[in-house]
Structure formats: structure tokens, C-alpha cells
Amino acid sequence: MAPVLPLVLPLQSRIRLAQGLWLLSWLLALAGVLTLLCSGHLLVQLQYLGTFLAPSCPFSSLPQVALAAGAVALGTGLGGAGASRASLDAARYPPWRGILGPLLVAGTAGGGGLLVFALGLALGLPVSLDKGLEEGLGTALVHYKDTEVPGHCHAKRIMDELQLRHHCCGRHGYKDWFGVQWVSNRYLDPSDQEVVNRIQSNVEGLYLTDGVPFSCCNPHSPRPCLQSQLSDPYAHPLFDPRQPNLNLWAQGCHQVLLDHLQSLASTLGSILAVTFLLQALVLLGLRYLQTALEGLGGVIDAEGEAQGYLFPGGLKDMLKTAWLQGGVAHRAAPEKTPPEEVPPKEDLPEA
Amino acid sequence: MALLKVKFDQKKRVKLAQGLWLMNWLSVLAGIILFSLGLFLKIELRKRSDVMNNSESHFVPNSLIGVGILSCVFNSLTGKICYDALDPAKYAKWKPWLKPYLAICVLFNVALFLVALCCFLLRGSLESTLAQGLKNGMKYYRDTDTPGRCFMKKTMDLLQIEFKCCGNSGFRDWFEIQWISNRYLDLSSKEVKDRIKSNVDGRYLVDGVPFSCCNPSSPRPCIQYQLTNNSAHYSYDHQTEELNLWLHGCRAALLSYYGSLMNSMGAATLLVWLFEVTITVGLRYLHTALEGVSNPEDPECETEGWLLEKSIPETWKAFLESLKKLGKGNQVEAEGADAGQAPEAG
């Protein structure tokens, strides 16, 4: 049975491998903590911005998967640090011999799987944000007036706070407010002829005005905010609606939220990629260390040369042994590990 | 009769020195925290100096910064002394300086306590600065064309949105000033002319407020104009309406913000002060214990440490005596000098 990707490891190389692995494991733990923090931040942002995303949008699953992946990366990092530290000390290594095997399997299958999944989500989900935001913001605009309806009574406050905080107005511009009824019927005087005219002027019987809520106002404007009669050039002195002015916020909330969430997702994605790389390196190094020390029979300080390898035999031999032993669990591991191992292998001979 | 005597053998002395060394380095960290707290308060005061008439007192943050730096310096020095205290050779060079150094430490602790008190007590000066500054801010709200004041509108609007407040003590303050610039008034309209003629100063006063006073939690779209006229709006009663605008005045909101900031900084300073007092007491015990060692040439012996060699009234009497002697000594020298000069002249 020829071992897969063997590497000869004399005592000095083993020591250097263990030391390098210790450093990488702590870096992996740090990357895991960063992933946890970043996905926690995204989760908190989504709690507050989630009302502007359509419920069917799958974006909210990204921070949860990233949290799990970060936790597993942290665990792998801490375990790797402990194992590499113990491998330098003959007295501390024996209890780690038993743990190392399951740790490697859990790290590769669980951690690797979760990280790949999270990375895929971070790359693919922002595409669905566009549609989700379109629907979500549209619903928020329509429900702005429903401050008495249970389930939507906070829509006004949340929409106002969004426009105040993110400096935006409407979906793609302030004219979106002209197409929805944002004044509740409760505050419309049914005996006022002007109100009746407006309601009768459109098919759906909505009270539409060419005005916007106060939260669209831009404090940088030199004049007090003009919120009503925005399409009538003669309603306000010195006001020309065709001229770009500072009166209201110019950008729409759709673009602002899209940029915001996409930048958060791409930051999370880059941190996940770095964590994935570090995890692959740590797991590879641990495997080589484990097999080299097993070759010496678990004796750390032996001066002899040991051979480290990834797998004791080729794929076919491994499957045969696994089938003969009746261990079904081994079948999952070899199918996942070969693709990731070839590129980083060049780094190891330097250790 | 020494004050608060404690017996120290070699091991206890070593442990005291090591413990003090650790506490001193923790105290350096506390000093850095005090420094950053002072810096933070200074930046926060600067950020809003526009509404404080640019005349706010920076005494509290400056003193926090100073005390933080002094604490770092003194505590690292004390840490070095405690480290050297374990080695008799190195300690010998510090010995003559320890008594004056302890006096300086006591003075520093008193200063630290005074700074902590200031954090709690100096709120009052802020109130009058804020009242004046906000009044000016509202007065210059409309002067967006005047250089030097063109930013006041933006500052007031952002302040009212962020602190959820309106006007100086309430929204009615806006009724008393003209906050709409003449540039945007249609001076040919009869209504505008009536309003301007209706008061002595010829100002355009409205019972309306800027948009930044609006409360997003209100169930109805914000009513900004004709606030005292119930018939101008459907189903509106200005006396019972509470959610439409922010009810608090900005003076109270800013005061409570800065007040809570200074209270928490005062509490942190008090904690650091307690820590510093413990360190000074420990250093005094170490000093007196090591003083007892150097008399017999036996480092392993048991000595006593105390806070004051005699009881408090006796120490005070001795201190006054030494002051008098110092004064008398100068007098004798002066008389001697005069007597020396007189025979020469004569």
C-alpha cells in the first residue's frame, strides 16, 4: 500500500512543523473570532433592517451560517494549538493521541463544509438582495400610514428613522412618495372638498399628494424644508422643482441599503476566505504531524526519521479497508479532502 | 506609639514588594484609561461648542488628562522602586528620595480626589453656557447666507434630530424668533406683511417649528405649522397632542447627556483614587519595613512597618516644630550675615 503524498520528517523538521502549526493555529483562532464578530455585527444590522427585506429573501441565513463556521474555526484553532504544543512535550502528548483523529475528521467535514457553504452564501446571496429590497421597501412605503393596524404600527417610525439615519428618501427618489397614500385616513377630513377631489381622482381611491414626510428633509439645505406641493413651481417663492437642490435627500433608500448590506457581506466573505485558507493549512499540518508521530509509535523525542502522509494507501485501498472494517464514516472524509490539498502542499516542505 | 503597626518578616516584605509592583502596573493602565476618558470628554465638548457659544469651560477634561498622565508617570516610577526594593544594593540609591516622594504621592492623591469631586460638581457652569449658546443658535438659524453663521441651521437641525429635543426649553421657543429667512418670504403677500407688521421689531413670527422637531413615533404625519390653531388640522388638539413633536428642550437633553458622562467619569476617577491610596499606603509600609532592616546587617530579620512613627497629634506637633526651626534657622543666618556686613561697612 503506497501512502498518499508522503513526506519524510526528521526530528528538526517535526519540531519546526509543530512550532509553525502552533502559530498558524492561533492565527486561525483569531480569524475565527473575527468571523464571529463580523457575522454578529451583520446579524444585529439585519435585526433592524430586516423589515425592509422581503420575508422570502434568504439573505438572513448568511450571518447564522457564518456564526457556526466561525465557532468551528475557533474550536479547530484552539485544538490545533493545544495539539501542536503537546507534540513538543513527551509527557503531554499521550492524551492528545486519541483526540487528534476525531478532531481532524470534525474539522475537515464539519468546519470545512460549513466554511465552504458560508463562503458560497456570501458570494451568491447579495444578488438576491436587489429583489428582496425592492419588495421590502415597497411594502414599507405602503404601510407607512398604517399606524393603527396591528403588525404594521411601527412601519412609520422605522421608515422615518431609516430615512433620517441613512440620508435617503423613498425607494429610488422622493417621487416614490407621490404614488402611495402616506397620510392615514384617520387624519383626513371627509368634509373637505379638496380631500374628496383627490380621493376621487384616482381608480383606487387613494389620497395622493405631491408631498413627502418630514424625514426626507435635508438639514444642509439653506432654506426651511419644503415638504408639500413639490411639483408646483409657483407654490413656494424662489423654488424651482427642476433644479437640483438641497431641500430633500437626493438618493433613494434602495441604493443606500443595497450598498450597505453588500459591503457588509463582502467583508464577511473575505474574512471567511482567509479563515478557510488557514483552516486548510492547519488541518493539513496536523495530519502530517499525527501520521509522523504514529509512525514512531507515539514517542516524541526519537531521533529517527518518520514518514508523514495524508492517507496510508490510495483511494481504492482505503475504500476496501473501510468496507472490510464496516466503518461507513470514513467514506465521507476522503471524497472531501483531496481537492483542497494539492495547492497548499508546496508551503509545507519549508516547515 | 506608631500608627497601625504591622510586623513584616522577609517573606512578607518580598510579597508586599511584588504585590505593589503588580498593582502599580495595573494603575498605569488605569491612568491611561483616565487620560482617554478626559480626551473623549474634550472631543465631545468640542463637537458641540457651536451651541455652547464657544465659551465652554474645558477644566474637567483638561484636569482628567493631566491627572491621567501624572498617574502613569508616578506609578511607573513607584513600580520601579518596588522592583528595586527586593535588592538591597539597588534600593540603597532610592532610600534618600523615598520620604519626599511619599509626600508628593500624598499630594497627588489629594489632587486626584479633588478632580473626582469636580467631575460631579461642575455641571452648573455648563447649564448657563448651554442656555446662552442655544439661544444664539436659534437666533442665527435663518442666517444661512451670513458667513460665519451659515452652518448654524445644519447644527441645530442635526442636534435636534440626534438628541430628540426641540428648542431651548421647549418647542414654543421657536414661536418667539424669526427662523425663516426673509430671502424665502414672499414679501408681496398680504399675510406675510400682516405678520411682519404685527410686532414691534418687524419680524416674521409663526407658530411653527422646523422639521427637525418632528417625532417619528407620532402616528400621524408631522404637523409643523399652525401648531396652536386646532381648526387648521383635522382631529387635532394642541393641548393634548404629545407625540407630534419632541417635548424636551435641548438644554435639558444636552445637560443630562454631559451630566451622565461626567458622573461616570467621576465614579471611575474615585475608583482609581481608592486604588492609588492603597498603593501609597503599601509603599509607606514597605518603606518603613525596609528602614528597619538596614539598621542591623541581617536581611532575614523581622521588622515592623507603620504609617506614622508617632500618633497623629504628636506628628503634627513635630511637623510644626520643624517648620519653626526652618524659619528660625533662616533668621539666624540673616542676622549673622547682617552682623558680618556691618563691621565691614563700619
XYZ file of C-alpha atoms in Angstrom, chain A residues 144-145 147-148 156-158 160-161 164 167 182-191 214-215 217-225 227 237-238, chain B residues 141-142 144-145 153-155 157-158 161 164 179-181 183-186 211-222 224-225 233-235:
70
model
C -46.355 53.926 6.327
C -49.856 55.174 7.090
C -50.019 53.226 12.424
C -53.242 51.835 13.886
C -43.902 54.704 10.030
C -41.369 55.089 12.825
C -38.935 52.615 11.263
C -38.684 57.701 9.287
C -35.676 56.549 11.278
C -33.112 60.159 8.899
C -29.918 60.115 4.488
C -48.808 58.042 3.292
C -51.374 60.039 5.255
C -53.723 57.844 7.247
C -57.479 58.191 6.530
C -57.958 58.868 10.224
C -56.410 62.325 9.806
C -58.220 63.245 6.594
C -61.245 65.491 6.894
C -64.039 63.761 4.899
C -65.969 67.006 4.632
C -40.538 65.236 7.194
C -37.821 62.580 7.378
C -35.750 66.755 4.662
C -32.070 67.559 4.235
C -30.687 69.644 7.144
C -27.963 71.016 4.868
C -30.488 72.991 2.891
C -30.190 76.765 3.388
C -33.958 77.218 3.480
C -36.527 75.685 5.808
C -37.690 72.357 4.424
C -42.377 69.166 2.050
C -41.270 81.648 -3.602
C -37.889 81.094 -5.275
C -30.869 79.592 12.430
C -32.054 81.641 9.457
C -27.622 80.610 6.148
C -26.246 83.323 3.887
C -29.117 75.756 10.726
C -27.458 72.440 9.977
C -26.004 72.245 13.502
C -31.244 70.518 12.934
C -28.770 67.698 13.452
C -32.669 65.038 15.483
C -34.592 64.130 20.304
C -36.367 81.268 11.923
C -37.389 81.678 8.295
C -35.047 83.914 6.348
C -35.000 85.623 1.385
C -37.653 82.888 1.227
C -40.610 85.037 2.173
C -42.967 86.363 -0.455
C -38.827 69.835 10.634
C -36.123 68.539 12.965
C -38.511 68.896 15.918
C -40.747 66.175 14.478
C -41.117 62.939 16.418
C -41.041 59.826 14.161
C -43.071 57.875 16.729
C -46.123 60.011 16.097
C -48.979 58.069 14.435
C -49.847 60.997 12.183
C -47.685 62.845 9.656
C -45.833 65.665 11.391
C -45.130 71.728 11.871
C -47.124 74.882 11.152
C -55.816 70.440 11.163
C -58.399 67.692 11.230
C -58.855 65.929 14.585
